[in-house]
mmCIF file of C-alpha atoms in Angstrom:
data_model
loop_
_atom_site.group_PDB
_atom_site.id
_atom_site.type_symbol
_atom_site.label_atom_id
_atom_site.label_comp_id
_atom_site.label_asym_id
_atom_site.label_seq_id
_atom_site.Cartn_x
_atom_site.Cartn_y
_atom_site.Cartn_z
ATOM 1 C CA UNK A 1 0.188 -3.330 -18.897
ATOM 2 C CA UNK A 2 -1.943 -5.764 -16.936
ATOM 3 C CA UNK A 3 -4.664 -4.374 -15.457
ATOM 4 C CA UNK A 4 -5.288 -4.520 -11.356
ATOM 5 C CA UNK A 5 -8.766 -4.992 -9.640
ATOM 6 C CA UNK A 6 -8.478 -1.406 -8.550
ATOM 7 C CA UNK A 7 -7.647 0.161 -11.948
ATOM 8 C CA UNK A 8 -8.832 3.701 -11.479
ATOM 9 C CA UNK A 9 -12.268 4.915 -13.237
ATOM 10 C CA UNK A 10 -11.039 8.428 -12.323
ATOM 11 C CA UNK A 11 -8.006 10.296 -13.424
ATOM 12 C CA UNK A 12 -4.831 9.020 -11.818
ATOM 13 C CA UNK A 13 -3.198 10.460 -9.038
ATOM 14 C CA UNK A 14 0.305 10.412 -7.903
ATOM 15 C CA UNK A 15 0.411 13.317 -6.003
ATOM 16 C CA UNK A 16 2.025 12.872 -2.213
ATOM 17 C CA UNK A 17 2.879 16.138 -1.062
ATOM 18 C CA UNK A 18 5.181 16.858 2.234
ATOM 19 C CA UNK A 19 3.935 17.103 5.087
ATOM 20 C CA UNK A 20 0.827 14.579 4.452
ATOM 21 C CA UNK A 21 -1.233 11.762 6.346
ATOM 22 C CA UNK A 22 -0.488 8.683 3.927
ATOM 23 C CA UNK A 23 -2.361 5.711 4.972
ATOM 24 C CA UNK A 24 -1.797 2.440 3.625
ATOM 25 C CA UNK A 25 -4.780 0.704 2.865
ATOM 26 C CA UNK A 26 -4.513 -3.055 2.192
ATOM 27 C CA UNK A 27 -5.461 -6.792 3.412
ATOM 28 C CA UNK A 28 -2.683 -7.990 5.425
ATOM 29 C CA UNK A 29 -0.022 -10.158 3.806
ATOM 30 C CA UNK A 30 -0.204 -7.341 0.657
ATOM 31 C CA UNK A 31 2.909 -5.488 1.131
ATOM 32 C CA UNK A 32 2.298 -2.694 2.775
ATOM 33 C CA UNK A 33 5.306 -3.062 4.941
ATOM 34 C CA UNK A 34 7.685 -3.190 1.936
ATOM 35 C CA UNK A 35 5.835 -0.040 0.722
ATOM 36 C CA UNK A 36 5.866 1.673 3.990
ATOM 37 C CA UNK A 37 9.903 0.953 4.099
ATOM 38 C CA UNK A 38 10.309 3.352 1.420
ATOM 39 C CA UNK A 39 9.846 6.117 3.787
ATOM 40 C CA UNK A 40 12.870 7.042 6.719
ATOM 41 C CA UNK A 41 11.671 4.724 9.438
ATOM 42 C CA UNK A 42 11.054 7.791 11.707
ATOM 43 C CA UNK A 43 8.264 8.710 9.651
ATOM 44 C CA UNK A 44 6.523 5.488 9.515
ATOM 45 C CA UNK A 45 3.614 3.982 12.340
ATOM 46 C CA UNK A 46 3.456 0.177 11.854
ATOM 47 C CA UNK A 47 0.563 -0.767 14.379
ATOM 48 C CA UNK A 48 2.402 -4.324 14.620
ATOM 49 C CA UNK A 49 4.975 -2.294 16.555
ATOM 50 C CA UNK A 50 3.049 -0.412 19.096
ATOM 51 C CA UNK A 51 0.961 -4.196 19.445
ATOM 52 C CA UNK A 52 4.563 -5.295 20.640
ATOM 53 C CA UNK A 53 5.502 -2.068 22.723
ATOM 54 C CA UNK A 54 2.537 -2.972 25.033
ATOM 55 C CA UNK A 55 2.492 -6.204 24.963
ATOM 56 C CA UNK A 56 5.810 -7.666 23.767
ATOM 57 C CA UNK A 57 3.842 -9.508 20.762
ATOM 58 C CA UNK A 58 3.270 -8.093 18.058
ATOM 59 C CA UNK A 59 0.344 -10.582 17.191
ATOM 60 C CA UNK A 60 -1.448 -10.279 20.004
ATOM 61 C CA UNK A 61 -4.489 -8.916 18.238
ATOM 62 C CA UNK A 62 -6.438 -8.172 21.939
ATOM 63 C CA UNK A 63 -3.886 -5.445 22.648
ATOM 64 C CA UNK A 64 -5.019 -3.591 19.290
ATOM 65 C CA UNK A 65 -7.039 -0.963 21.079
ATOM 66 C CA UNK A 66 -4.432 0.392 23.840
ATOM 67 C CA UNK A 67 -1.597 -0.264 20.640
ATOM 68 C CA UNK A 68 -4.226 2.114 18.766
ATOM 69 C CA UNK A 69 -4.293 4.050 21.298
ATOM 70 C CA UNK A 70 -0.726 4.842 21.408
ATOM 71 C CA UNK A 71 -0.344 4.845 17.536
ATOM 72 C CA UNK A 72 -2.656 7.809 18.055
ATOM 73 C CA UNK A 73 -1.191 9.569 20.748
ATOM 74 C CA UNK A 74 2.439 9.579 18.252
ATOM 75 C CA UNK A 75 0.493 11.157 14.983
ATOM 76 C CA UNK A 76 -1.078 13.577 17.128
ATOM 77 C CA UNK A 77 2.575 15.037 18.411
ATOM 78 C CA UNK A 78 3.927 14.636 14.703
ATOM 79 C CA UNK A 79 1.325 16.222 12.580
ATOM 80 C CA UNK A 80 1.145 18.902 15.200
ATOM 81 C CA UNK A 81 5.017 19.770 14.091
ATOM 82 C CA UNK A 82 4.002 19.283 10.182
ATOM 83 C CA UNK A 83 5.814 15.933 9.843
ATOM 84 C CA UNK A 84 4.746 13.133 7.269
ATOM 85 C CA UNK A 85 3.772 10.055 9.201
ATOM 86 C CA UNK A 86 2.740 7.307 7.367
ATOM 87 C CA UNK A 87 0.207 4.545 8.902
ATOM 88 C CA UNK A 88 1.664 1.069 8.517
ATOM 89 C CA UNK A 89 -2.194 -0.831 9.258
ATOM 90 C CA UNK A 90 -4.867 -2.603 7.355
ATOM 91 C CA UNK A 91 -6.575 0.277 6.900
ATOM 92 C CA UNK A 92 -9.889 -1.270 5.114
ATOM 93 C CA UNK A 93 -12.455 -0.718 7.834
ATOM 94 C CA UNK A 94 -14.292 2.766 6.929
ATOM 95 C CA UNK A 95 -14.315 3.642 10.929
ATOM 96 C CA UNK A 96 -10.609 3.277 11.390
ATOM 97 C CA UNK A 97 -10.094 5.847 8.407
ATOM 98 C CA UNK A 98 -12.353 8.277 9.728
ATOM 99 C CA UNK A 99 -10.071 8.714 12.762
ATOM 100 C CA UNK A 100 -7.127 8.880 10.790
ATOM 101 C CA UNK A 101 -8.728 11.504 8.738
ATOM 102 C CA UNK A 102 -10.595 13.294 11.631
ATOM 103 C CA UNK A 103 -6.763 13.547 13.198
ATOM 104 C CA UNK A 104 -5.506 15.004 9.986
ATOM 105 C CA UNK A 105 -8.055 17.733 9.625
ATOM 106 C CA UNK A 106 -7.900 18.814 12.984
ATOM 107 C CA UNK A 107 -4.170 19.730 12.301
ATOM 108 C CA UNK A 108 -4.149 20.843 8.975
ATOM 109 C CA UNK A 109 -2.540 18.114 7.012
ATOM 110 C CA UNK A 110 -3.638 16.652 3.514
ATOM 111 C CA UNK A 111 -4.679 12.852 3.676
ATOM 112 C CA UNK A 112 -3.001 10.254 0.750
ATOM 113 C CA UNK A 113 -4.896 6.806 0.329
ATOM 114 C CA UNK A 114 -2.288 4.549 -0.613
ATOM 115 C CA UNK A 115 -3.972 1.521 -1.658
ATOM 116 C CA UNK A 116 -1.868 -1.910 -2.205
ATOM 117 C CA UNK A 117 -4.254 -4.170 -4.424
ATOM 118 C CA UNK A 118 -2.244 -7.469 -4.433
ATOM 119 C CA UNK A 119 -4.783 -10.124 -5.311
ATOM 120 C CA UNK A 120 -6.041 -11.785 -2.377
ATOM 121 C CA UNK A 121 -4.563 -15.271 -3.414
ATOM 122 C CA UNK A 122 -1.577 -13.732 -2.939
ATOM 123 C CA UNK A 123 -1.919 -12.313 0.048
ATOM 124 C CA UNK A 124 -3.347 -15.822 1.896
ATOM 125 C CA UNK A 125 0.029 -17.623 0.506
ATOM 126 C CA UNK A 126 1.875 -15.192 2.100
ATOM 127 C CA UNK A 127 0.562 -16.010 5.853
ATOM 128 C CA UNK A 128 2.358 -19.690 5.532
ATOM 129 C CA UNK A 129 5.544 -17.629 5.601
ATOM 130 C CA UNK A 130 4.333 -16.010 8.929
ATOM 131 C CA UNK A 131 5.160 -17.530 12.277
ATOM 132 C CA UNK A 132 1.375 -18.758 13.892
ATOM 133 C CA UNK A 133 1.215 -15.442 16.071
ATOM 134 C CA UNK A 134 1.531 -13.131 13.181
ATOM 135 C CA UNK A 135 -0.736 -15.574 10.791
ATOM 136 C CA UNK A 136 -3.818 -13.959 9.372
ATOM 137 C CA UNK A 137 -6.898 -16.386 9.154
ATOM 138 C CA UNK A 138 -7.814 -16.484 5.707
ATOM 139 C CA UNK A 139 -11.491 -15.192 5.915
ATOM 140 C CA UNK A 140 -10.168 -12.019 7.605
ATOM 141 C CA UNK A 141 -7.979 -11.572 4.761
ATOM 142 C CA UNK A 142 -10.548 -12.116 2.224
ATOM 143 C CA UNK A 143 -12.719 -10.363 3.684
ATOM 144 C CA UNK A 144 -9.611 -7.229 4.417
ATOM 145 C CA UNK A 145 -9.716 -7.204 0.636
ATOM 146 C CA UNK A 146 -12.665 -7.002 -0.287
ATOM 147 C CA UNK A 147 -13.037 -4.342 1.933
ATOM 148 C CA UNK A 148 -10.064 -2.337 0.054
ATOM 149 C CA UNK A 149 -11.940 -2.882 -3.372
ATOM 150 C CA UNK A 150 -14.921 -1.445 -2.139
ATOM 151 C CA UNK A 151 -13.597 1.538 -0.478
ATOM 152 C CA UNK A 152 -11.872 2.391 -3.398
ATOM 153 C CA UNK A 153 -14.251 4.410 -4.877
ATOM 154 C CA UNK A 154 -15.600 6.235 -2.196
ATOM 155 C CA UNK A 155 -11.879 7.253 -0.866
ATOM 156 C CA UNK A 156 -12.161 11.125 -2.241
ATOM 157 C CA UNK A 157 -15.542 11.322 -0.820
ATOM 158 C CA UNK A 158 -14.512 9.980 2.786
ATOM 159 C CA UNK A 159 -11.891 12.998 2.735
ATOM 160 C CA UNK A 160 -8.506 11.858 1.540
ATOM 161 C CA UNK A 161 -6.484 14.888 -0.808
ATOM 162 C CA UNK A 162 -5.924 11.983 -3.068
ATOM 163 C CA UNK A 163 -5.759 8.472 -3.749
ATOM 164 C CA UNK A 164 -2.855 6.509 -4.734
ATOM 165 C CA UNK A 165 -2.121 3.280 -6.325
ATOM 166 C CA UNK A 166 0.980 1.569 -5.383
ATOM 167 C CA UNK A 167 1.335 -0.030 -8.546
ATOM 168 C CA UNK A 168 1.599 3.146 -10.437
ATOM 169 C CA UNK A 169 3.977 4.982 -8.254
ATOM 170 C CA UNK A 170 7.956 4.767 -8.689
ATOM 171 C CA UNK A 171 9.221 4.655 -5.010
ATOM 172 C CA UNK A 172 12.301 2.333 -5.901
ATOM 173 C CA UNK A 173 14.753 4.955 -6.296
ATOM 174 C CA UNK A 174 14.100 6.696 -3.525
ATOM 175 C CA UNK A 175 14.382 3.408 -1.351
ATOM 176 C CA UNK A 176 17.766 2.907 -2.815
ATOM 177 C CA UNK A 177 19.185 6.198 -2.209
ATOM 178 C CA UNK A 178 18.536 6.465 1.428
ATOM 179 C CA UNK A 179 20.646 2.650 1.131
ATOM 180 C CA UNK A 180 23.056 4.162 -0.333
ATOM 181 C CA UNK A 181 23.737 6.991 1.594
ATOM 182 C CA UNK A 182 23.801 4.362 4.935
ATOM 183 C CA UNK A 183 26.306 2.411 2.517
ATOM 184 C CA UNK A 184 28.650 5.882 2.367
ATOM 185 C CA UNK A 185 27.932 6.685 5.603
ATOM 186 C CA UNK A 186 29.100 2.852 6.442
ATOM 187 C CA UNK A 187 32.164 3.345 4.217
ATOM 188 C CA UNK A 188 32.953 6.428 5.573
ATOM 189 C CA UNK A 189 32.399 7.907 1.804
ATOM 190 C CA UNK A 190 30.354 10.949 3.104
ATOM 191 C CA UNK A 191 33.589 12.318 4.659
ATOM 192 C CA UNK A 192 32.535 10.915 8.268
ATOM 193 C CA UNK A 193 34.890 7.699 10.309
ATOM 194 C CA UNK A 194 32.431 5.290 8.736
ATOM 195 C CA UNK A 195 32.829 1.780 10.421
ATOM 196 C CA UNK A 196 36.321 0.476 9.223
ATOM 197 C CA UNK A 197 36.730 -3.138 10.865
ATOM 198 C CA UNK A 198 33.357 -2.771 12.423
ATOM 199 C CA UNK A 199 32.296 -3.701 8.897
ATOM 200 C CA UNK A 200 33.581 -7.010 9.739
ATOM 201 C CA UNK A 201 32.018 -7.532 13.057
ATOM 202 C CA UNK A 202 28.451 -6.480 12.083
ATOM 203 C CA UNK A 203 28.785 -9.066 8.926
ATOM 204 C CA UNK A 204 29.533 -11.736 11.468
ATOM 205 C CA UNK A 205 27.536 -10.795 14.885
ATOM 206 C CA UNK A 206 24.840 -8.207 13.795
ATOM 207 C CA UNK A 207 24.622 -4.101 14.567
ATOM 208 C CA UNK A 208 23.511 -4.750 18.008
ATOM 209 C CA UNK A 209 27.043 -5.647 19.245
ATOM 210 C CA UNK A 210 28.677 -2.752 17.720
ATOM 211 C CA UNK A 211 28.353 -0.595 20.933
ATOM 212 C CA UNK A 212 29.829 -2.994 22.986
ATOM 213 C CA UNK A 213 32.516 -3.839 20.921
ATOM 214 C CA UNK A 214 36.305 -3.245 21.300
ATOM 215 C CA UNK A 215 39.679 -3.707 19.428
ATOM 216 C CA UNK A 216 42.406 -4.960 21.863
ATOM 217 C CA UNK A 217 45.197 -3.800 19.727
ATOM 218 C CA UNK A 218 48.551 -4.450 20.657
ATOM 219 C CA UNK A 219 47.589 -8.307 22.297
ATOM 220 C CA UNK A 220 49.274 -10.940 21.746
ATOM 221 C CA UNK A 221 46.951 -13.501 22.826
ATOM 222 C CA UNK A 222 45.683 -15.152 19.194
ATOM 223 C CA UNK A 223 49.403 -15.053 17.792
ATOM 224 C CA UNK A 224 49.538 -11.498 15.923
ATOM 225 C CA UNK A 225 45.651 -12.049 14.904
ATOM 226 C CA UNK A 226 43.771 -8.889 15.621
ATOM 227 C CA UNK A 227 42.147 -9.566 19.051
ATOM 228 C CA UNK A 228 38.626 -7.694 19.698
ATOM 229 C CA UNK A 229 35.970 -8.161 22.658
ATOM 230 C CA UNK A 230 32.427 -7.808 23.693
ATOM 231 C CA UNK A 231 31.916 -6.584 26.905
ATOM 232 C CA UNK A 232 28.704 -5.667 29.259
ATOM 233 C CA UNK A 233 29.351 -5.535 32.450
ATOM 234 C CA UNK A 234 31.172 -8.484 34.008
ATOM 235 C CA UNK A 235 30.173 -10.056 31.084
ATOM 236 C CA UNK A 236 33.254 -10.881 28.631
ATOM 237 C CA UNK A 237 33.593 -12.512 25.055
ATOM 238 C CA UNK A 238 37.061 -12.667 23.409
ATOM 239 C CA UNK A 239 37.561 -13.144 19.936
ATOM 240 C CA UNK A 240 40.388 -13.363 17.290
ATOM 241 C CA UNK A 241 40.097 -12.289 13.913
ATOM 242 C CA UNK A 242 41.312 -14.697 11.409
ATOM 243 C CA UNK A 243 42.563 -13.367 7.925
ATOM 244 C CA UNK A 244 43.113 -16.776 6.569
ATOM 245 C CA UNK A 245 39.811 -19.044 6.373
ATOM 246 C CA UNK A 246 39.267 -20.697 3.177
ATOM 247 C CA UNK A 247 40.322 -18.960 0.362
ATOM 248 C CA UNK A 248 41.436 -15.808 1.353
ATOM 249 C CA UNK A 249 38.051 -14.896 3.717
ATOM 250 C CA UNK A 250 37.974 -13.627 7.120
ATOM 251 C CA UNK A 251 36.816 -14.985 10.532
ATOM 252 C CA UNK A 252 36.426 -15.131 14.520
ATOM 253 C CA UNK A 253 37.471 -17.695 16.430
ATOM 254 C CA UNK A 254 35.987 -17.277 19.849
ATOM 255 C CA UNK A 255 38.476 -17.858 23.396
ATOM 256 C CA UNK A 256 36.806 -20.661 24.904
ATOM 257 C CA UNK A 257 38.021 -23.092 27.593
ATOM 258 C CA UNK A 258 40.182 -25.808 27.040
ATOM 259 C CA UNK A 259 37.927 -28.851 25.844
ATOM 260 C CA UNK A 260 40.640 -31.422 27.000
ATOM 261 C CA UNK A 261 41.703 -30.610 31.027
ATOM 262 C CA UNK A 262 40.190 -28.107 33.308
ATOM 263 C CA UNK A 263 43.415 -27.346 34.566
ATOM 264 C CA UNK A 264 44.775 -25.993 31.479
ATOM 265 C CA UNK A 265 44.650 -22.260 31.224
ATOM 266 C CA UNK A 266 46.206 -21.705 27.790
ATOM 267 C CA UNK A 267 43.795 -20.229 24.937
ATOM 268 C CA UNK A 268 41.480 -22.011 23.580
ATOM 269 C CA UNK A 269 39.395 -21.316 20.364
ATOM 270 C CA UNK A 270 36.236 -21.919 18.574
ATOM 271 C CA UNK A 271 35.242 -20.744 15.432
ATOM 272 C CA UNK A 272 32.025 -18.590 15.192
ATOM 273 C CA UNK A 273 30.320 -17.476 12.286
ATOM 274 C CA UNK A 274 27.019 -15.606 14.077
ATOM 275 C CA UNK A 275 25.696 -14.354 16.830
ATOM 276 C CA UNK A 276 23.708 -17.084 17.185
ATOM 277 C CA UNK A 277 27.023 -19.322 17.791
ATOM 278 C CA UNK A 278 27.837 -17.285 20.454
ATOM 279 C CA UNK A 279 25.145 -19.281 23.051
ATOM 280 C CA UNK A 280 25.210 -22.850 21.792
ATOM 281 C CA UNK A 281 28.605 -24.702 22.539
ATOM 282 C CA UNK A 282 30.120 -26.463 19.350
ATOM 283 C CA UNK A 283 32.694 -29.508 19.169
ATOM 284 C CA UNK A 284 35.033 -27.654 17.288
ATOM 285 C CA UNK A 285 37.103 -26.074 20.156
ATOM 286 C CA UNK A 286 41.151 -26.358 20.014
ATOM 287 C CA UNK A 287 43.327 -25.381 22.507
ATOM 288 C CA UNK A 288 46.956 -24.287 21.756
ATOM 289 C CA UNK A 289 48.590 -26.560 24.217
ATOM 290 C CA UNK A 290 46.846 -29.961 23.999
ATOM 291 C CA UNK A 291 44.593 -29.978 21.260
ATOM 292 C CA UNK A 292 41.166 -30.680 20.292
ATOM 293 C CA UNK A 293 39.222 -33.144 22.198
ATOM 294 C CA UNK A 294 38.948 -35.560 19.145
ATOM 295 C CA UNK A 295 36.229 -36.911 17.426
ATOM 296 C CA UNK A 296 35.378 -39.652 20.258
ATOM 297 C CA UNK A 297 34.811 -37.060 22.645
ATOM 298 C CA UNK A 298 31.439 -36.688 24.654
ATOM 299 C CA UNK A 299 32.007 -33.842 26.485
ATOM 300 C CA UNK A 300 29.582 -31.016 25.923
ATOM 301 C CA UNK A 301 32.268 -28.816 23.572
ATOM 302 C CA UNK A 302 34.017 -25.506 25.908
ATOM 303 C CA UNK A 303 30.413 -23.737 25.521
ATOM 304 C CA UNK A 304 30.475 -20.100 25.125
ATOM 305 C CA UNK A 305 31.348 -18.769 28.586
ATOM 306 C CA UNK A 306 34.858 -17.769 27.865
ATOM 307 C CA UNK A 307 37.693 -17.995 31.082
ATOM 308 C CA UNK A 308 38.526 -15.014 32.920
ATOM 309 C CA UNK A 309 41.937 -16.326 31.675
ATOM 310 C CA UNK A 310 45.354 -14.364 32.465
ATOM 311 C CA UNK A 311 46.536 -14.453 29.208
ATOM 312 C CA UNK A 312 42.784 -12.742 27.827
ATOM 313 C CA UNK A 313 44.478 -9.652 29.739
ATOM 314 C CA UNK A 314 47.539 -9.652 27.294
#
């Protein structure tokens, strides 16, 4: 097995009992986040989160301290009820650790290191796939790594219960279970309702518009299609659900107005395959009565404002 930069001098340690501090040590762009994801969400403190909870970017490194701050104020009220809370952060500075592990003594919880030693190269690659406000210079990562190989042997000594290397820990199957049991619970396979044809709309438009989606059944509108809607408010979106695109697939067609006359108030559709089609206007709209507006058209598509149509009420 190829050897890591951290390759323990010291007996190796697995060991992450329940409840427990784990802190993920490790220059950005090493993984940590994939790591961190095989815990339930609820037990996991990403400090790029609370960044974004006060001050809607997650990037914005000068809101660190009051993000910190509130990071804090969370492990505090979970450790105090025994829970395991994992710290999704860097990690490498010796200070920041000594909070962590002041926090954890105070309420009586054993401390994990859990170092991720991807090699640094790696880890500067891996901010070109970052958008500029989450980019990490590359002399701050460098310099976050080098950090994580020389803490490494001093981790015990700081105070952590034990110290443990990501790449000799088997968190896979765990990670996969908890997917699976979302995929039953999806199914319905755990003996709940699961999501039956909201399967369908979540491939298409995304989980967020599940709770404002309904079935219309019983319409007649898209010609014994299955019609469905999303609806906020006065705020309506009417869609059909189309069993026969391409071979053998499903669909939504979206009720749009008529591209060809502004009088006309019979359906019109456009296909959508996201939720992203949903705000930009396309120039594939057909309505049942006259048409499409043809390939010479200039007209800006129907857009994605449907009618308050009478027939949408059928």
């Amino acid at each position: 097995m190829k050897r890591t930069l951290l390759d323990p001098m010291q007996p190796l340690d697995t060991t992450i009992p329940d409840p427990a501090l784990i802190v993920l040590i490790g220059a950005a762009g090493s993984g940590k986040s994939t790591w961190a994801s095989t815990w339930p969400s609820t037990q996991v403190l990403e400090l790029d989160q609370f960044r974004a909870m006060v001050s809607d970017d997650a990037g914005d490194q000068s809101a660190t301290v009051s993000a910190a701050a509130v990071l804090h104020a969370v492990l505090e009220a979970r450790l105090a009820r025994k829970k395991t809370t994992v710290i999704d952060a860097t990690n490498t500075e010796a200070h920041v650790r000594a909070g962590l592990l002041d926090v954890a003594r105070s309420y009586g919880v054993p401390a994990v290191a859990f170092l991720v030693s991807t090699p640094a190269d790696v880890c500067v690659a891996r901010q070109a796939g970052r958008s500029p406000a989450r980019a990490v210079p590359e002399d701050v990562v460098r310099r976050q790594h080098a950090e994580t190989v020389a803490a490494f042997p001093h981790l015990r000594d700081e105070g952590f219960a034990h110290v443990v290397l990501a790449d000799r820990v088997h968190r896979l199957e765990l990670l996969l279970r908890r997917a699976g049991d979302a995929r039953r619970a999806d199914l319905g396979w755990d003996g709940g309702d699961g999501l039956g044809s909201l399967l369908t709309v979540r491939r298409f438009f995304g989980s967020e518009v599940l709770p404002l989606w309904r079935w219309r059944d019983g319409s007649d509108l898209a010609g014994g299609d299955r019609v469905g809607e999303i609806r906020l408010g006065p705020d309506r979106l009417v869609f059909a659900l189309r069993t026969d695109v391409g071979e053998g697939d499903l669909g939504f067609d979206l009720l749009v107005a008529c591209p060809v006359d502004d009088d006309c108030d019979a359906p019109a559709w456009e296909p959508v395959y996201s939720v992203n089609d949903l705000l930009e206007a396309t120039s594939d709209t057909v309505c049942t009565v006259h048409g499409s507006l043809g390939a010479g058209g200039d007209r800006d598509g129907a857009g994605c404002v449907a009618r308050e149509l009478e027939a949408a009420d059928a």
